[in-house]
Short mmCIF file of C-alpha atoms in Angstrom, two decimals:
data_model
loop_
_atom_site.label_atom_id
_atom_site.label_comp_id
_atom_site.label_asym_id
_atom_site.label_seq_id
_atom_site.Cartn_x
_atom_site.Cartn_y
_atom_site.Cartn_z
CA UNK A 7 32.67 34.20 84.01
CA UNK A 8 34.58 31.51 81.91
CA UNK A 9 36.16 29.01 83.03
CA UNK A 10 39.90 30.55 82.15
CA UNK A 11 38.74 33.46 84.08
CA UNK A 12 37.76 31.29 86.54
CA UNK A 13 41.18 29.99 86.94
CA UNK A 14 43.33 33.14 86.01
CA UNK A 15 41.76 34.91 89.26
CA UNK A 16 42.28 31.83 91.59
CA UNK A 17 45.81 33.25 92.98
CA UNK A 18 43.74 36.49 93.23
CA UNK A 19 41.07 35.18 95.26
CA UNK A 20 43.72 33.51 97.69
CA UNK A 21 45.63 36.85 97.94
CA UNK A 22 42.58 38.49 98.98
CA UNK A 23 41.67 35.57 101.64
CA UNK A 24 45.46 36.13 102.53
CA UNK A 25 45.17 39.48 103.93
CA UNK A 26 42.15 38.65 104.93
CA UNK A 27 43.62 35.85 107.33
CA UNK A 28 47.04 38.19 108.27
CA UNK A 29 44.78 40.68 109.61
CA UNK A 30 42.59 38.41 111.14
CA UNK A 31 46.07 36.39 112.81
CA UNK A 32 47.20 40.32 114.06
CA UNK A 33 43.95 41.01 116.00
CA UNK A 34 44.47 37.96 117.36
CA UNK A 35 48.30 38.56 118.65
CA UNK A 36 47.01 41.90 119.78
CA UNK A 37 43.98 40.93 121.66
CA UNK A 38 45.98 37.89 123.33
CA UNK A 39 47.73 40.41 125.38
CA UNK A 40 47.81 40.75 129.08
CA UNK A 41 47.41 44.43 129.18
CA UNK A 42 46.22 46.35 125.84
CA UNK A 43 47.36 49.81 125.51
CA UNK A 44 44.99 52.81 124.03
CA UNK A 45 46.93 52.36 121.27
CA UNK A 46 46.35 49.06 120.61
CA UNK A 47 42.57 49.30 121.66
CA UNK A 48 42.61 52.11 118.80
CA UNK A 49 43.87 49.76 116.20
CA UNK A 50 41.89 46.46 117.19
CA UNK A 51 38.86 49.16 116.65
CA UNK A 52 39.66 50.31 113.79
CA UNK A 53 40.34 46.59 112.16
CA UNK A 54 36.99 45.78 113.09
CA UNK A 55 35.54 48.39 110.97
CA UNK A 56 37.69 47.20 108.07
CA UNK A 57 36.13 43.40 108.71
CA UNK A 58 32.77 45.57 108.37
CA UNK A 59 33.66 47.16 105.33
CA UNK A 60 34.85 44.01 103.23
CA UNK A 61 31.58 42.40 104.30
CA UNK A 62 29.75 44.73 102.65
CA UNK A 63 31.99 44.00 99.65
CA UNK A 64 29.34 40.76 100.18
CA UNK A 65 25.98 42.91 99.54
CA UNK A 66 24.92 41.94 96.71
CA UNK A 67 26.30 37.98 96.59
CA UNK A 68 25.10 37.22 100.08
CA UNK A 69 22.28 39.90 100.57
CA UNK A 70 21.91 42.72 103.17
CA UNK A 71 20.39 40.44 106.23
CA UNK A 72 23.55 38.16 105.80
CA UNK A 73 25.83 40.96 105.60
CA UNK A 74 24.40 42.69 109.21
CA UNK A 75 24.64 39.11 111.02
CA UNK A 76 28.11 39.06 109.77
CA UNK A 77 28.72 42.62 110.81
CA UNK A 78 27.87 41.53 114.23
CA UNK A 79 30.53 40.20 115.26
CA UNK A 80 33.59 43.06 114.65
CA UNK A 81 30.57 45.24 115.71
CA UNK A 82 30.38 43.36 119.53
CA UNK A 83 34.21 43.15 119.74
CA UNK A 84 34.83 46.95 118.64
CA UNK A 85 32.01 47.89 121.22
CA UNK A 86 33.74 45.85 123.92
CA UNK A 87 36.27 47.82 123.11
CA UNK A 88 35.00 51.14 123.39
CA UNK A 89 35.43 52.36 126.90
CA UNK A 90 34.66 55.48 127.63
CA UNK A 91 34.87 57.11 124.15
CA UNK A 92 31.90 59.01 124.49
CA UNK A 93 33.85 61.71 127.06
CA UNK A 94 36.69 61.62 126.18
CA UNK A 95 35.77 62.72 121.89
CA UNK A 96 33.30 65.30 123.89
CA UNK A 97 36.42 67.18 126.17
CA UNK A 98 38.28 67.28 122.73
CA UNK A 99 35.50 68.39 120.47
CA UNK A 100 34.53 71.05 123.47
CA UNK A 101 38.39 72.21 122.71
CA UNK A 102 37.79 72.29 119.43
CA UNK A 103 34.69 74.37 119.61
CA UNK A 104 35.84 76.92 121.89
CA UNK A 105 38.23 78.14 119.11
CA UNK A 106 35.91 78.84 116.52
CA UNK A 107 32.97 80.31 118.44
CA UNK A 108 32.44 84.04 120.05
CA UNK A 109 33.21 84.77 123.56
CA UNK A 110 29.41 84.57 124.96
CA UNK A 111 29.88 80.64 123.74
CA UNK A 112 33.57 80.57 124.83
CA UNK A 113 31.71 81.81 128.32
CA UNK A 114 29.01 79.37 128.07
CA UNK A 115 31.11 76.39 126.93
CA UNK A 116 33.57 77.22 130.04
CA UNK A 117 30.69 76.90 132.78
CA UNK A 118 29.88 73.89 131.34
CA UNK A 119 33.77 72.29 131.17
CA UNK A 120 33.31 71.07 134.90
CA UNK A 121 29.90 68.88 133.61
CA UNK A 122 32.91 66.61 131.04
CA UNK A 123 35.17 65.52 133.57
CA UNK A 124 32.99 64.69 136.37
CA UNK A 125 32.61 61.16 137.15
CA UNK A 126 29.74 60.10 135.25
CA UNK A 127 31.95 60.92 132.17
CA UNK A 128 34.95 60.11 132.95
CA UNK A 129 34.49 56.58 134.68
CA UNK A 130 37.46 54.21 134.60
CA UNK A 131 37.44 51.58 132.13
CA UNK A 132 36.60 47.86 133.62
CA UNK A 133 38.49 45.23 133.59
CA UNK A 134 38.55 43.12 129.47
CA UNK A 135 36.93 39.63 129.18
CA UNK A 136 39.48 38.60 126.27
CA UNK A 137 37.54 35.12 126.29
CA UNK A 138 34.41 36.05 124.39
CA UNK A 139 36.28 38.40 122.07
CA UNK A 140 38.68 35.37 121.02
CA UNK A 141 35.60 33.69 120.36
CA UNK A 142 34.24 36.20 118.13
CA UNK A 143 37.57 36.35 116.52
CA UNK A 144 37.59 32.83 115.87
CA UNK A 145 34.22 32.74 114.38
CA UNK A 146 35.12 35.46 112.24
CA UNK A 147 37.99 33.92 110.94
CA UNK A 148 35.70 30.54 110.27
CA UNK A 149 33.10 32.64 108.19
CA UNK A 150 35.54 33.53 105.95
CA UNK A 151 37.23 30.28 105.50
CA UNK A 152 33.89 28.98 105.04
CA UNK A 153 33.33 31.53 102.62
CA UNK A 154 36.38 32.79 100.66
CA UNK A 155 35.90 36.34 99.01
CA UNK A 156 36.43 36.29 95.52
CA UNK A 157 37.70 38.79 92.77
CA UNK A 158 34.28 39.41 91.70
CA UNK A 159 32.71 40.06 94.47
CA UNK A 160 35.85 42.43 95.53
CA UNK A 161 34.50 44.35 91.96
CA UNK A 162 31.24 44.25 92.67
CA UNK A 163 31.58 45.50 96.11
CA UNK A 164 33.60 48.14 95.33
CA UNK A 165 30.94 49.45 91.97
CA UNK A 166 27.92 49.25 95.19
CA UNK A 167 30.02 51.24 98.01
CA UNK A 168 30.72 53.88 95.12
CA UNK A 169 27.43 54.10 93.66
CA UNK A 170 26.10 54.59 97.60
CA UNK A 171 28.36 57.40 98.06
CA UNK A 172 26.94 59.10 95.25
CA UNK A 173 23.60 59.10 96.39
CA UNK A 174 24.01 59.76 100.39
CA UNK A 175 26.76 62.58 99.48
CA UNK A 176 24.25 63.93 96.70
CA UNK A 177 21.16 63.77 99.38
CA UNK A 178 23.66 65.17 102.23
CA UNK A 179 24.28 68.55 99.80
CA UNK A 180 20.39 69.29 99.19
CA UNK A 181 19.06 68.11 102.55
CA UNK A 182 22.48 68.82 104.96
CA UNK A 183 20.81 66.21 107.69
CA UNK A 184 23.19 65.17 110.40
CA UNK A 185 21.99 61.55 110.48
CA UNK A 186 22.42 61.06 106.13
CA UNK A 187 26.08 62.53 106.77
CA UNK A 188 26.91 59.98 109.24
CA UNK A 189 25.75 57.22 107.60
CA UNK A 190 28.03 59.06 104.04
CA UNK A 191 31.26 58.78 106.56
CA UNK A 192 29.93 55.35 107.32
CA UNK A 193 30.14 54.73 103.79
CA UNK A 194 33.49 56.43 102.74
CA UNK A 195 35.41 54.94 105.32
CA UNK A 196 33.85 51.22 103.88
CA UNK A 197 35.17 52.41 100.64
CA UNK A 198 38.64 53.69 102.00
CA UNK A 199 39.17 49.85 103.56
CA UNK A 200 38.09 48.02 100.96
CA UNK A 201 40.28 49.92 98.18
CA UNK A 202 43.00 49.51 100.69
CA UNK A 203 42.29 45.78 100.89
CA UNK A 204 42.46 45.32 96.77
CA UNK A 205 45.51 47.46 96.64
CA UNK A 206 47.23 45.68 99.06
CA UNK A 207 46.30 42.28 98.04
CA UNK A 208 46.62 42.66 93.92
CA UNK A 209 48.63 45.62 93.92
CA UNK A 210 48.18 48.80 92.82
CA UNK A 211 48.03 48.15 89.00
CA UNK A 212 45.44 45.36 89.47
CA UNK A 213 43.48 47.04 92.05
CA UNK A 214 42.97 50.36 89.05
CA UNK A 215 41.48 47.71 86.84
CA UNK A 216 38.41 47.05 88.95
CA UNK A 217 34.92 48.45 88.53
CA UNK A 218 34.46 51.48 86.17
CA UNK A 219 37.32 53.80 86.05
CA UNK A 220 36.58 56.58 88.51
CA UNK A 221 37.54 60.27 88.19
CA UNK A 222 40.65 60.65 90.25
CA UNK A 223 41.34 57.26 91.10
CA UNK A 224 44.63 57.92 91.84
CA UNK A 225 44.08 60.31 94.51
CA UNK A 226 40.92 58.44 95.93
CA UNK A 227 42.36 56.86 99.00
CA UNK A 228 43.77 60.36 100.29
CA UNK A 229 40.85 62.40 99.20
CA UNK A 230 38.27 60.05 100.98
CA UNK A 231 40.52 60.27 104.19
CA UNK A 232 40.19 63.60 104.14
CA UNK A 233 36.31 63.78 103.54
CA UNK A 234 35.77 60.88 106.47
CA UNK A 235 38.00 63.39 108.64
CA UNK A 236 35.61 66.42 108.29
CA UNK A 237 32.86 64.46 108.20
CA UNK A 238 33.88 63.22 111.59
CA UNK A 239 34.49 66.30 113.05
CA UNK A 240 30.98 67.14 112.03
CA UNK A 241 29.38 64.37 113.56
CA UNK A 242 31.25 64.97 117.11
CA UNK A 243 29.99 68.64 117.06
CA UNK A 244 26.42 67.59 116.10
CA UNK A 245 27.10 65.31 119.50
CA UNK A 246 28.55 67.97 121.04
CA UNK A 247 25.34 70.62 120.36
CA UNK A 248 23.01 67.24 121.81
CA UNK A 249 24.97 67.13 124.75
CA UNK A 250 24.58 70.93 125.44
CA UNK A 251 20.66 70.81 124.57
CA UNK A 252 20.32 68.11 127.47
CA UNK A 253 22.46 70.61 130.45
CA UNK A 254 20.32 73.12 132.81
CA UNK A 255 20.91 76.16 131.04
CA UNK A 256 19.22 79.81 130.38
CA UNK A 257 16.81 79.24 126.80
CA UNK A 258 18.53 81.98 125.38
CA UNK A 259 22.15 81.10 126.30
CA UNK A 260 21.59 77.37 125.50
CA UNK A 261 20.13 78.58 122.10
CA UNK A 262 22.95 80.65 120.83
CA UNK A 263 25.57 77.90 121.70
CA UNK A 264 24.06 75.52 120.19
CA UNK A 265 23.37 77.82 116.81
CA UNK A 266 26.95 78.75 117.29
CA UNK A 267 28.29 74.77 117.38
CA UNK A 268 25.97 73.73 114.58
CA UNK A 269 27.42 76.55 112.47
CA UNK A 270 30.91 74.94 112.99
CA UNK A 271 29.24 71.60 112.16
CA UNK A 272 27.72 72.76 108.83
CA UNK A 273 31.66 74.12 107.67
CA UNK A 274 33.01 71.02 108.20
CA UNK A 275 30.41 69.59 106.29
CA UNK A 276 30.62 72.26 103.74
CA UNK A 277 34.69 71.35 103.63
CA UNK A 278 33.87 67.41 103.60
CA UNK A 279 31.89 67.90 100.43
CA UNK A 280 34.69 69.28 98.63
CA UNK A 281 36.90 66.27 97.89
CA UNK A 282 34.18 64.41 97.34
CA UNK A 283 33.27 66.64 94.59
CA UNK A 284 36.72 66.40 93.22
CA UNK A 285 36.16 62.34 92.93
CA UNK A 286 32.89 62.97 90.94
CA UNK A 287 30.63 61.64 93.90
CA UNK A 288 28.58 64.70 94.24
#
């Protein structure tokens, strides 16, 4: 890059680092309350996957090793956070089963409602140690002062996260393995940050300029939201049809529910492919 490059994408670089640091200074607010509600638990999680995401913007500058240390950190606060998740996206994927499948499951999946609200499952969440997640916080924040993302890395970033897409959605369509689709959601929901990062920081003309030009660029954001939906609800029925496999059940009865679930699972794979075929990724 030349040196009037160098300097033309200085105010870029700092309006990156700037929404970097806002949403940094937000967690912060949020976290520093007495009492945090589920919706602010929600949202702290979430912007600790988007701190995830824009590190990998870092893959190829910083390498893969340095990229998982830094992950570590929005990785321990989000799973301080977590509580109990586990049940509670079990009760409402078991609700969202019982819709789609026959009556024998709608039987089955009823004698088995009792096993997600008993107390092993429904535990009450303890009591937060903010301390050590202000910590992490303020580490985070130092790493990248210490290391300012730039422009190029931003385009970089963005040409690796697309170009993994493409081959995780292409290898989920031949091979339909539940463990390649998760890690594609992994992946589209990286993407669906960091484009939201460059559009808010340079705008939405600037943020078009960056990488190839993709097919249906425009509509990227909403059509990768909707892929990372379905592709969640996927996942959460795969979970779902492990959870069932490990109850005391009949062979038979346990082996049509869980045909029946990971029928459901395959459609909403089936639907999360689609947009993703309308942004040329598969």
């Amino acid at each position: 890059m030349s040196d009037t490059r160098q300097q033309d994408s200085s105010p870029m670089n700092a309006a990156l680092n700037g929404a970097i640091q806002t949403r940094l200074d937000a967690m912060r607010e949020r976290l520093a309350q007495p009492t945090l509600s589920a919706a602010d638990v929600h949202a702290l999680r979430v912007d600790c996957k988007q701190l995830r995401g824009w590190w990998q913007l870092r893959r190829e500058s910083l390498g893969k090793s340095a990229v998982s240390e830094h992950q570590a950190r929005p990785r321990a606060v989000a799973k301080a956070l977590a509580g109990p998740r586990e049940a509670h996206m079990l009760r409402k994927t078991h609700g969202r089963a019982y819709a789609w499948v026959d009556e024998r499951s709608q039987r089955l999946l009823d004698a088995l409602r009792p096993g997600l609200t008993s107390a092993s499952l429904s535990e009450p969440e303890g009591e937060l140690d903010h301390a050590p997640l202000e910590t992490l916080l303020s580490e985070e924040r130092a790493a990248w002062q210490a290391a300012p993302l730039t422009v190029e890395e931003l385009n970089i970033g963005l040409e690796f996260s697309r170009h993994r897409i493409s081959k995780l959605a292409a290898q989920v369509a031949s091979k339909r393995e539940i463990e390649t689709s998760h890690r594609l959601r992994k992946w589209v929901k990286y993407r669906m940050f960091q484009l939201a990062l460059a559009h808010e920081a340079l705008g939405e003309a600037a943020a078009r300029e960056l990488e190839s030009p993709s097919h249906g660029r425009r509509r990227e954001p909403e059509l990768l939201d909707k892929a990372a939906a379905r592709l969640g609800n996927q996942h959460d029925l795969a979970e779902l049809a492990l959870w069932v496999g490990e109850r005391v059940m009949l062979p038979a009865a346990e082996k049509h529910l869980v045909a029946d679930i990971m029928t459901l699972a395959d459609q909403r794979l089936a639907q999360a492919l689609k947009p993703l075929k309308k942004l040329g990724y598969v």
